[in-house]
Amino acid sequence: MHQRTVWRQMRISDDFIMGFVEVIETGSTEKLQELIDAEGLPINDKWKDYDLLNYALAKGQKEAAMMLIERGCRVNNRDFALPADTPLHHAIKFGSIEIVELLLRKGASIEARNSEGETPLHLSAKMRNNVFTDLLLTSLSNTTDMNYVDSSGLTYLHIACMRDNLTLIERLLQNHCEINHCINFDSPELPGYTALHCAIEFYNLDAIQLLLSHKASISVKAKNGVTPLHLAVKYGVLKYVKMLLRHSSNINLDINAQIDVDTEEYPGYSLLHFAIDLNWMSIFNLLMRYKPNADTKSKTGLTPLHIALKENAIDVVNELLSYGVEVNCVEHENNTTPLHLATLNKQLGIIRTLVKRGAKVSAQQRDGLTPLLIAASWKYERERKTMHSTLLDLPFMFMHDEVMNESQVTPQTSYVFELLLSATDLFDANPVDSRGLSHFHIVCMCLGKDKVLGYLQKNARVKDGINDKVSEDSPVWPGYTALHFAVENGKLDVVKVLLEYKADVRAVNAKGMTPIHLADQLIDNQRKEYILEELLDTLYKDIADCEFPNKNRGMTMLHVTCMQKDGKVDDEDLDDMENIEATIDDDSPIWPGCTPLHLAAIFRRHKVIDSLLLCDADPNVEDARGLTPLHIACLHNDEETISKLLKAEADVNHAVRKSSEYAGKTALHIALNQKQPSINVVRKLLRRGANINAMDLNSDTPITLFANWYSNDTLFPPLLSAYPISFELTEFAMTLKAIDFRFNEATTKAFQKINDWINGTNIFINGVSLVEIKNKNHTNDCRAEIKKLKSIRIDKSCTLYDLLLKNTDEMANRVKNTIFKKILSSAIDTDFPIYGFLLKVQYRSGIKRRNYLNFAKEALAELIPKIPLPDSCSESIFKYLSNADLDNLIKANEVGYVNYN
């Protein structure tokens, strides 16, 4: 703002005064001194000197202001009734103690008011400038007994109580000022406060005592319903609380007073709420002696018991329960009861007391959770996590949001669960949470058949909904039915009861698993077989009695028989090849595309496998995922089934073609990618000719998968599992290298990774590496055996060593060699312990190729009968075709795909 404009507002416009204004603006005290000496101060009836002083203070020119005061500028306005800031107001705003003291020495008025009705004392108090306030109070203590009030309702009594100025308080009270006068409720500072509120707010004990001796009310409510007693309890000063309660005129009213429910902070809180929430135990004990209403609810429905449980204040909870508080009180936001909170905190003793006093186990929060459902999620999560990580290889599934932290899962959880399970109201209803988990599910999971039967007989809705599922997004039991729960927990008697009430054995959970799947994964083998027997008998009857075959989705009674422990396959079934090769529909939710042989492999029914293979069941047939029985056996590390399938000419290098999870993987991929791979399984596959260079759709070879998983330090399993397989693989690699077998780049890198790990964990004997000793010995053995192989001829142009390097077409021509066949029929594994297996692999590949070639020649001749081809011509064509290509040619002929007639 322009200087002349500012000055015009101060009623000065002549050039003489403007000279002072310009000097004050510059802040030069020397020029001001020169101007005063030369012209004198403009002290006149227009009070221009007073205006100049205000102007200097408003501009923050401290030195200039002090010079003007010292040279005689007047410090008080002639008209005290005119509301405006005085030099003392300006000095307080400016924050200069020197000027304030100087003005007081010069007689500046403490009672002059500004436009807000504030005296300098009001102003300094609102600014929380204790130095100025105390200075002004000292000046006032013996000079005034007027209780000045500003426009916000702030009085001198309020200020004296804030600063514990007993002299002024006494003078004001003696002059009969209103002791319970409230600051305006719309004041930004201390709205609705009385002097007693202020004394407590600022912790001034002497002021509190003086006010109470003059009958100050402890019941007056400030804005939001805050009484002096609320403040005393909130700030945790026991002495104040005792003092206030002794001066109560209505103890029942004061002890139960509540904060207004529409306030943002502590809405609806009583004194007990405050004491418990803020952990003021001595105050809580004091309040309880006055017999308060301990069931008072806050705005959100929280009672003192809720708060004590949330704060885990066990002594307070016990005291409240002994006092007889309501145990089924419900807070409004989530419908949480004290029993919910006690369960969340695993407060076993409290839970026991609450249950004895009738707390409802079936009480539901808004998300449907009951105390029992919460405890069940905790208890069973740890057990299921352990089981899944060791048996199912499923990803860890978290608990409900309220129970996610694994550190919360303790042995005490089981005690909590068992205690809640014993509650008398357990069977009164069947609460269901937001994810579909019900009390009936819990009962099926952990109680006996009598309880389950009682539930079914008493509750028609439970009976009708016996196959109701937990929702598929449940992080603990996705898609489970009551039968899933009973089976997974090995409850044989419960399983029988549920089956009597038509529980569905084919119901699938979110993981695609039926109760039968879960039964097969039970650790107790005897219990597993008993439960499987019940489930499979029911499934067998369902299929046999089904009037609509389409409902069975291609599943036959033979499929079920192949899953049973003592499954006896009827001769009639075995005589019917169509029955043996029957596949479950590809879109079936359970075991899609599986043949009886697949299911026998899944359930490891070795006698059934023998019967099926004896009747020429195809060991290379794929299910809907593209898995063969051999793949399945490798998933289970089932050595016996693998041996049977390999003996039946299962294709060891058959790659999965459909499944996204196993796409492109061979049996060796699967075997080496298990958490605990079996060295015997790996050895069987390798010695049967498993291709270590085979790549899946991710360009991983079997060796790559093993190296990536088992050489990771953070995941590496016990050495007993890793070392033997690592040595087996490296020894096998050396065996092949000795005959110049080529590894692809991925396999080469993987072997290097395995070697690095072995060398990093090496064992030394007399300073020599055990690995080096082992490798050196094996290399020497390979060389010796190769020399022996090269010395034995099967004809003029071929040695046994040469056979190791032949392709399948060449081997097809050699399999008739009598010398070769004689060697194979002798003790070849003894004579050639290192390469004997490879000679057998080569022989089998030759036999297989020869059979394909013979059938392919016949098929080609039938497909193009008018163009006969010499054998040399067809052989030249066939050498560019794989066995799979030849198989397609044979099949094309069988279905008459091409017809030139």
Short mmCIF file of N, CA and C in Angstrom, two decimals, residues 531-654:
data_model
loop_
_atom_site.label_atom_id
_atom_site.label_comp_id
_atom_site.label_asym_id
_atom_site.label_seq_id
_atom_site.Cartn_x
_atom_site.Cartn_y
_atom_site.Cartn_z
N ILE A 531 -11.58 -94.44 4.66
CA ILE A 531 -12.41 -93.35 4.13
C ILE A 531 -12.58 -93.49 2.63
N LEU A 532 -11.49 -93.84 1.94
CA LEU A 532 -11.59 -94.04 0.49
C LEU A 532 -12.60 -95.14 0.16
N GLU A 533 -12.60 -96.17 0.96
CA GLU A 533 -13.53 -97.27 0.72
C GLU A 533 -14.97 -96.77 0.78
N GLU A 534 -15.29 -95.95 1.79
CA GLU A 534 -16.65 -95.40 1.91
C GLU A 534 -16.99 -94.52 0.72
N LEU A 535 -16.07 -93.65 0.37
CA LEU A 535 -16.33 -92.71 -0.72
C LEU A 535 -16.47 -93.41 -2.06
N LEU A 536 -15.56 -94.35 -2.32
CA LEU A 536 -15.57 -95.03 -3.62
C LEU A 536 -16.75 -95.99 -3.75
N ASP A 537 -17.14 -96.61 -2.64
CA ASP A 537 -18.33 -97.46 -2.68
C ASP A 537 -19.56 -96.63 -3.04
N THR A 538 -19.64 -95.44 -2.46
CA THR A 538 -20.76 -94.55 -2.77
C THR A 538 -20.73 -94.13 -4.23
N LEU A 539 -19.53 -93.79 -4.71
CA LEU A 539 -19.40 -93.38 -6.11
C LEU A 539 -19.76 -94.53 -7.05
N TYR A 540 -19.34 -95.73 -6.70
CA TYR A 540 -19.64 -96.92 -7.52
C TYR A 540 -21.16 -97.12 -7.63
N LYS A 541 -21.84 -97.00 -6.49
CA LYS A 541 -23.29 -97.17 -6.49
C LYS A 541 -23.97 -96.07 -7.29
N ASP A 542 -23.45 -94.84 -7.16
CA ASP A 542 -24.04 -93.73 -7.92
C ASP A 542 -23.97 -94.00 -9.42
N ILE A 543 -22.82 -94.49 -9.86
CA ILE A 543 -22.65 -94.76 -11.29
C ILE A 543 -23.53 -95.93 -11.73
N ALA A 544 -23.57 -96.96 -10.88
CA ALA A 544 -24.36 -98.16 -11.23
C ALA A 544 -25.85 -97.85 -11.26
N ASP A 545 -26.31 -96.98 -10.36
CA ASP A 545 -27.75 -96.69 -10.25
C ASP A 545 -28.18 -95.52 -11.12
N CYS A 546 -27.24 -94.89 -11.77
CA CYS A 546 -27.56 -93.67 -12.52
C CYS A 546 -28.42 -94.02 -13.75
N GLU A 547 -29.56 -93.34 -13.86
CA GLU A 547 -30.46 -93.58 -14.99
C GLU A 547 -30.05 -92.77 -16.22
N PHE A 548 -29.19 -91.81 -16.00
CA PHE A 548 -28.78 -90.94 -17.10
C PHE A 548 -27.26 -91.03 -17.25
N PRO A 549 -26.78 -91.89 -18.13
CA PRO A 549 -25.33 -92.12 -18.28
C PRO A 549 -24.54 -90.83 -18.50
N ASN A 550 -25.15 -89.85 -19.15
CA ASN A 550 -24.41 -88.60 -19.41
C ASN A 550 -23.99 -87.90 -18.11
N LYS A 551 -24.75 -88.15 -17.05
CA LYS A 551 -24.43 -87.54 -15.77
C LYS A 551 -23.07 -88.01 -15.25
N ASN A 552 -22.69 -89.23 -15.64
CA ASN A 552 -21.42 -89.80 -15.17
C ASN A 552 -20.22 -89.23 -15.90
N ARG A 553 -20.45 -88.47 -16.96
CA ARG A 553 -19.38 -87.81 -17.71
C ARG A 553 -18.30 -88.78 -18.16
N GLY A 554 -18.72 -89.96 -18.59
CA GLY A 554 -17.78 -90.94 -19.12
C GLY A 554 -17.15 -91.84 -18.09
N MET A 555 -17.41 -91.59 -16.81
CA MET A 555 -16.83 -92.44 -15.76
C MET A 555 -17.60 -93.75 -15.67
N THR A 556 -16.87 -94.85 -15.67
CA THR A 556 -17.49 -96.18 -15.60
C THR A 556 -17.20 -96.80 -14.24
N MET A 557 -17.84 -97.92 -13.98
CA MET A 557 -17.57 -98.64 -12.74
C MET A 557 -16.14 -99.16 -12.71
N LEU A 558 -15.58 -99.46 -13.90
CA LEU A 558 -14.18 -99.90 -13.95
C LEU A 558 -13.25 -98.79 -13.49
N HIS A 559 -13.56 -97.55 -13.84
CA HIS A 559 -12.76 -96.43 -13.34
C HIS A 559 -12.71 -96.43 -11.81
N VAL A 560 -13.89 -96.62 -11.21
CA VAL A 560 -13.96 -96.60 -9.74
C VAL A 560 -13.21 -97.80 -9.16
N THR A 561 -13.39 -98.94 -9.75
CA THR A 561 -12.71 -100.15 -9.28
C THR A 561 -11.20 -99.96 -9.26
N CYS A 562 -10.70 -99.25 -10.25
CA CYS A 562 -9.26 -99.04 -10.36
C CYS A 562 -8.73 -98.10 -9.29
N MET A 563 -9.61 -97.40 -8.61
CA MET A 563 -9.19 -96.51 -7.52
C MET A 563 -9.21 -97.21 -6.17
N GLN A 564 -9.91 -98.33 -6.08
CA GLN A 564 -10.10 -99.00 -4.81
C GLN A 564 -8.88 -99.84 -4.42
N LYS A 565 -8.65 -99.91 -3.11
CA LYS A 565 -7.48 -100.64 -2.63
C LYS A 565 -7.54 -102.11 -3.02
N ASP A 566 -8.69 -102.73 -2.77
CA ASP A 566 -8.85 -104.15 -3.08
C ASP A 566 -9.69 -104.32 -4.34
N GLY A 567 -9.55 -103.35 -5.25
CA GLY A 567 -10.34 -103.40 -6.46
C GLY A 567 -10.04 -104.64 -7.29
N LYS A 568 -11.04 -105.42 -7.51
CA LYS A 568 -10.89 -106.64 -8.31
C LYS A 568 -11.55 -106.42 -9.65
N VAL A 569 -10.74 -106.43 -10.67
CA VAL A 569 -11.25 -106.18 -12.01
C VAL A 569 -11.86 -107.46 -12.56
N ASP A 570 -13.13 -107.37 -12.94
CA ASP A 570 -13.82 -108.54 -13.50
C ASP A 570 -13.23 -108.92 -14.85
N ASP A 571 -13.27 -110.24 -15.11
CA ASP A 571 -12.77 -110.72 -16.40
C ASP A 571 -13.57 -110.10 -17.54
N GLU A 572 -14.87 -109.87 -17.31
CA GLU A 572 -15.68 -109.28 -18.36
C GLU A 572 -15.18 -107.89 -18.72
N ASP A 573 -14.79 -107.14 -17.69
CA ASP A 573 -14.26 -105.79 -17.94
C ASP A 573 -12.97 -105.87 -18.74
N LEU A 574 -12.12 -106.84 -18.40
CA LEU A 574 -10.83 -106.95 -19.05
C LEU A 574 -10.95 -107.49 -20.47
N ASP A 575 -12.02 -108.22 -20.71
CA ASP A 575 -12.23 -108.75 -22.07
C ASP A 575 -12.71 -107.66 -23.02
N ASP A 576 -13.21 -106.59 -22.46
CA ASP A 576 -13.75 -105.51 -23.28
C ASP A 576 -12.72 -104.39 -23.39
N MET A 577 -12.01 -104.39 -24.56
CA MET A 577 -10.95 -103.39 -24.73
C MET A 577 -11.50 -101.97 -24.68
N GLU A 578 -12.72 -101.81 -25.16
CA GLU A 578 -13.34 -100.49 -25.15
C GLU A 578 -13.52 -100.00 -23.71
N ASN A 579 -13.83 -100.92 -22.81
CA ASN A 579 -13.99 -100.58 -21.40
C ASN A 579 -12.65 -100.22 -20.77
N ILE A 580 -11.59 -100.96 -21.15
CA ILE A 580 -10.26 -100.70 -20.60
C ILE A 580 -9.74 -99.33 -21.04
N GLU A 581 -10.05 -98.95 -22.27
CA GLU A 581 -9.55 -97.68 -22.80
C GLU A 581 -10.55 -96.54 -22.62
N ALA A 582 -11.66 -96.78 -21.92
CA ALA A 582 -12.68 -95.74 -21.73
C ALA A 582 -12.08 -94.53 -21.02
N THR A 583 -12.40 -93.37 -21.51
CA THR A 583 -11.88 -92.14 -20.91
C THR A 583 -13.02 -91.31 -20.34
N ILE A 584 -12.76 -90.71 -19.21
CA ILE A 584 -13.71 -89.76 -18.63
C ILE A 584 -13.74 -88.53 -19.54
N ASP A 585 -14.90 -87.90 -19.66
CA ASP A 585 -15.04 -86.75 -20.57
C ASP A 585 -13.98 -85.69 -20.27
N ASP A 586 -13.49 -85.08 -21.34
CA ASP A 586 -12.46 -84.05 -21.19
C ASP A 586 -12.95 -82.84 -20.41
N ASP A 587 -14.27 -82.57 -20.45
CA ASP A 587 -14.80 -81.42 -19.72
C ASP A 587 -15.34 -81.80 -18.35
N SER A 588 -15.06 -83.01 -17.92
CA SER A 588 -15.48 -83.42 -16.58
C SER A 588 -14.67 -82.64 -15.55
N PRO A 589 -15.32 -82.21 -14.46
CA PRO A 589 -14.58 -81.46 -13.43
C PRO A 589 -13.60 -82.32 -12.65
N ILE A 590 -13.75 -83.65 -12.73
CA ILE A 590 -12.84 -84.54 -11.98
C ILE A 590 -12.22 -85.56 -12.93
N TRP A 591 -10.92 -85.70 -12.82
CA TRP A 591 -10.12 -86.65 -13.60
C TRP A 591 -10.46 -86.61 -15.10
N PRO A 592 -10.48 -85.43 -15.69
CA PRO A 592 -10.85 -85.32 -17.11
C PRO A 592 -9.89 -86.08 -18.01
N GLY A 593 -10.48 -86.89 -18.91
CA GLY A 593 -9.68 -87.61 -19.90
C GLY A 593 -8.96 -88.83 -19.36
N CYS A 594 -9.18 -89.18 -18.10
CA CYS A 594 -8.44 -90.31 -17.51
C CYS A 594 -9.03 -91.66 -17.94
N THR A 595 -8.14 -92.59 -18.17
CA THR A 595 -8.52 -93.98 -18.40
C THR A 595 -8.43 -94.72 -17.07
N PRO A 596 -8.90 -95.95 -17.00
CA PRO A 596 -8.71 -96.73 -15.77
C PRO A 596 -7.24 -96.82 -15.36
N LEU A 597 -6.33 -96.91 -16.34
CA LEU A 597 -4.91 -97.00 -16.01
C LEU A 597 -4.41 -95.70 -15.36
N HIS A 598 -4.89 -94.57 -15.84
CA HIS A 598 -4.54 -93.30 -15.20
C HIS A 598 -4.93 -93.30 -13.72
N LEU A 599 -6.17 -93.70 -13.45
CA LEU A 599 -6.67 -93.68 -12.08
C LEU A 599 -5.94 -94.68 -11.20
N ALA A 600 -5.63 -95.85 -11.76
CA ALA A 600 -4.85 -96.82 -10.99
C ALA A 600 -3.49 -96.26 -10.64
N ALA A 601 -2.91 -95.47 -11.55
CA ALA A 601 -1.61 -94.83 -11.29
C ALA A 601 -1.75 -93.74 -10.24
N ILE A 602 -2.83 -92.95 -10.32
CA ILE A 602 -3.05 -91.87 -9.36
C ILE A 602 -3.17 -92.43 -7.94
N PHE A 603 -3.90 -93.54 -7.80
CA PHE A 603 -4.13 -94.12 -6.48
C PHE A 603 -3.16 -95.24 -6.14
N ARG A 604 -2.15 -95.44 -7.01
CA ARG A 604 -1.07 -96.39 -6.75
C ARG A 604 -1.60 -97.80 -6.47
N ARG A 605 -2.52 -98.26 -7.31
CA ARG A 605 -3.09 -99.60 -7.18
C ARG A 605 -2.31 -100.55 -8.09
N HIS A 606 -1.26 -101.12 -7.55
CA HIS A 606 -0.29 -101.85 -8.37
C HIS A 606 -0.85 -103.16 -8.94
N LYS A 607 -1.67 -103.84 -8.19
CA LYS A 607 -2.25 -105.09 -8.73
C LYS A 607 -3.19 -104.80 -9.89
N VAL A 608 -3.95 -103.73 -9.76
CA VAL A 608 -4.86 -103.35 -10.85
C VAL A 608 -4.05 -102.96 -12.08
N ILE A 609 -2.94 -102.26 -11.86
CA ILE A 609 -2.08 -101.88 -12.98
C ILE A 609 -1.57 -103.12 -13.72
N ASP A 610 -1.17 -104.12 -12.93
CA ASP A 610 -0.72 -105.38 -13.56
C ASP A 610 -1.81 -105.97 -14.44
N SER A 611 -3.02 -105.99 -13.91
CA SER A 611 -4.13 -106.59 -14.67
C SER A 611 -4.41 -105.81 -15.95
N LEU A 612 -4.40 -104.50 -15.85
CA LEU A 612 -4.69 -103.67 -17.02
C LEU A 612 -3.60 -103.81 -18.08
N LEU A 613 -2.34 -103.78 -17.65
CA LEU A 613 -1.24 -103.90 -18.61
C LEU A 613 -1.22 -105.29 -19.25
N LEU A 614 -1.60 -106.28 -18.47
CA LEU A 614 -1.65 -107.65 -19.01
C LEU A 614 -2.69 -107.75 -20.12
N CYS A 615 -3.68 -106.87 -20.03
CA CYS A 615 -4.74 -106.87 -21.06
C CYS A 615 -4.49 -105.78 -22.10
N ASP A 616 -3.23 -105.38 -22.23
CA ASP A 616 -2.81 -104.44 -23.27
C ASP A 616 -3.38 -103.04 -23.12
N ALA A 617 -3.61 -102.60 -21.88
CA ALA A 617 -3.97 -101.19 -21.68
C ALA A 617 -2.81 -100.33 -22.17
N ASP A 618 -3.13 -99.27 -22.86
CA ASP A 618 -2.11 -98.42 -23.48
C ASP A 618 -1.40 -97.58 -22.42
N PRO A 619 -0.09 -97.79 -22.19
CA PRO A 619 0.63 -97.02 -21.17
C PRO A 619 0.95 -95.60 -21.61
N ASN A 620 0.71 -95.30 -22.89
CA ASN A 620 1.07 -93.98 -23.41
C ASN A 620 -0.15 -93.10 -23.70
N VAL A 621 -1.33 -93.54 -23.27
CA VAL A 621 -2.53 -92.76 -23.52
C VAL A 621 -2.50 -91.50 -22.66
N GLU A 622 -3.01 -90.39 -23.20
CA GLU A 622 -2.98 -89.10 -22.49
C GLU A 622 -4.35 -88.80 -21.89
N ASP A 623 -4.33 -88.13 -20.73
CA ASP A 623 -5.59 -87.60 -20.20
C ASP A 623 -5.83 -86.21 -20.78
N ALA A 624 -6.82 -85.51 -20.28
CA ALA A 624 -7.19 -84.21 -20.86
C ALA A 624 -6.08 -83.18 -20.71
N ARG A 625 -5.18 -83.39 -19.76
CA ARG A 625 -4.05 -82.47 -19.57
C ARG A 625 -2.84 -82.86 -20.40
N GLY A 626 -2.93 -84.03 -21.04
CA GLY A 626 -1.79 -84.51 -21.82
C GLY A 626 -0.85 -85.38 -21.02
N LEU A 627 -1.23 -85.74 -19.80
CA LEU A 627 -0.38 -86.58 -18.95
C LEU A 627 -0.64 -88.06 -19.22
N THR A 628 0.42 -88.82 -19.30
CA THR A 628 0.30 -90.27 -19.41
C THR A 628 0.40 -90.87 -18.01
N PRO A 629 0.06 -92.15 -17.85
CA PRO A 629 0.23 -92.78 -16.54
C PRO A 629 1.67 -92.66 -16.02
N LEU A 630 2.67 -92.66 -16.91
CA LEU A 630 4.05 -92.52 -16.47
C LEU A 630 4.29 -91.14 -15.87
N HIS A 631 3.76 -90.11 -16.49
CA HIS A 631 3.89 -88.76 -15.92
C HIS A 631 3.29 -88.73 -14.51
N ILE A 632 2.12 -89.33 -14.37
CA ILE A 632 1.44 -89.33 -13.08
C ILE A 632 2.26 -90.07 -12.03
N ALA A 633 2.79 -91.21 -12.40
CA ALA A 633 3.61 -91.99 -11.46
C ALA A 633 4.84 -91.19 -11.03
N CYS A 634 5.40 -90.40 -11.95
CA CYS A 634 6.57 -89.57 -11.60
C CYS A 634 6.18 -88.44 -10.66
N LEU A 635 4.97 -87.92 -10.80
CA LEU A 635 4.49 -86.90 -9.87
C LEU A 635 4.42 -87.44 -8.45
N HIS A 636 4.15 -88.75 -8.32
CA HIS A 636 4.03 -89.38 -7.01
C HIS A 636 5.32 -90.06 -6.57
N ASN A 637 6.37 -90.00 -7.39
CA ASN A 637 7.61 -90.73 -7.09
C ASN A 637 7.32 -92.22 -6.83
N ASP A 638 6.39 -92.77 -7.60
CA ASP A 638 5.94 -94.15 -7.41
C ASP A 638 6.82 -95.09 -8.23
N GLU A 639 7.88 -95.59 -7.59
CA GLU A 639 8.87 -96.42 -8.30
C GLU A 639 8.25 -97.70 -8.87
N GLU A 640 7.38 -98.33 -8.10
CA GLU A 640 6.83 -99.61 -8.55
C GLU A 640 5.98 -99.43 -9.81
N THR A 641 5.14 -98.41 -9.81
CA THR A 641 4.31 -98.16 -11.00
C THR A 641 5.18 -97.79 -12.19
N ILE A 642 6.21 -96.99 -11.96
CA ILE A 642 7.12 -96.60 -13.04
C ILE A 642 7.77 -97.83 -13.66
N SER A 643 8.21 -98.74 -12.81
CA SER A 643 8.85 -99.98 -13.32
C SER A 643 7.87 -100.78 -14.18
N LYS A 644 6.64 -100.89 -13.73
CA LYS A 644 5.64 -101.65 -14.47
C LYS A 644 5.36 -101.00 -15.82
N LEU A 645 5.22 -99.69 -15.83
CA LEU A 645 4.90 -98.97 -17.07
C LEU A 645 6.05 -99.03 -18.06
N LEU A 646 7.28 -98.89 -17.56
CA LEU A 646 8.44 -98.95 -18.46
C LEU A 646 8.58 -100.36 -19.06
N LYS A 647 8.28 -101.36 -18.24
CA LYS A 647 8.34 -102.74 -18.74
C LYS A 647 7.29 -102.95 -19.83
N ALA A 648 6.18 -102.19 -19.73
CA ALA A 648 5.12 -102.30 -20.73
C ALA A 648 5.36 -101.35 -21.91
N GLU A 649 6.59 -100.88 -22.05
CA GLU A 649 6.99 -100.02 -23.17
C GLU A 649 6.35 -98.63 -23.13
N ALA A 650 6.17 -98.09 -21.91
CA ALA A 650 5.76 -96.70 -21.82
C ALA A 650 6.86 -95.83 -22.40
N ASP A 651 6.46 -94.79 -23.14
CA ASP A 651 7.42 -93.91 -23.81
C ASP A 651 8.04 -92.98 -22.77
N VAL A 652 9.31 -93.21 -22.47
CA VAL A 652 9.97 -92.43 -21.43
C VAL A 652 10.17 -90.98 -21.84
N ASN A 653 10.13 -90.71 -23.14
CA ASN A 653 10.35 -89.34 -23.62
C ASN A 653 9.08 -88.67 -24.16
N HIS A 654 7.96 -89.23 -23.79
CA HIS A 654 6.68 -88.63 -24.22
C HIS A 654 6.52 -87.27 -23.54
#
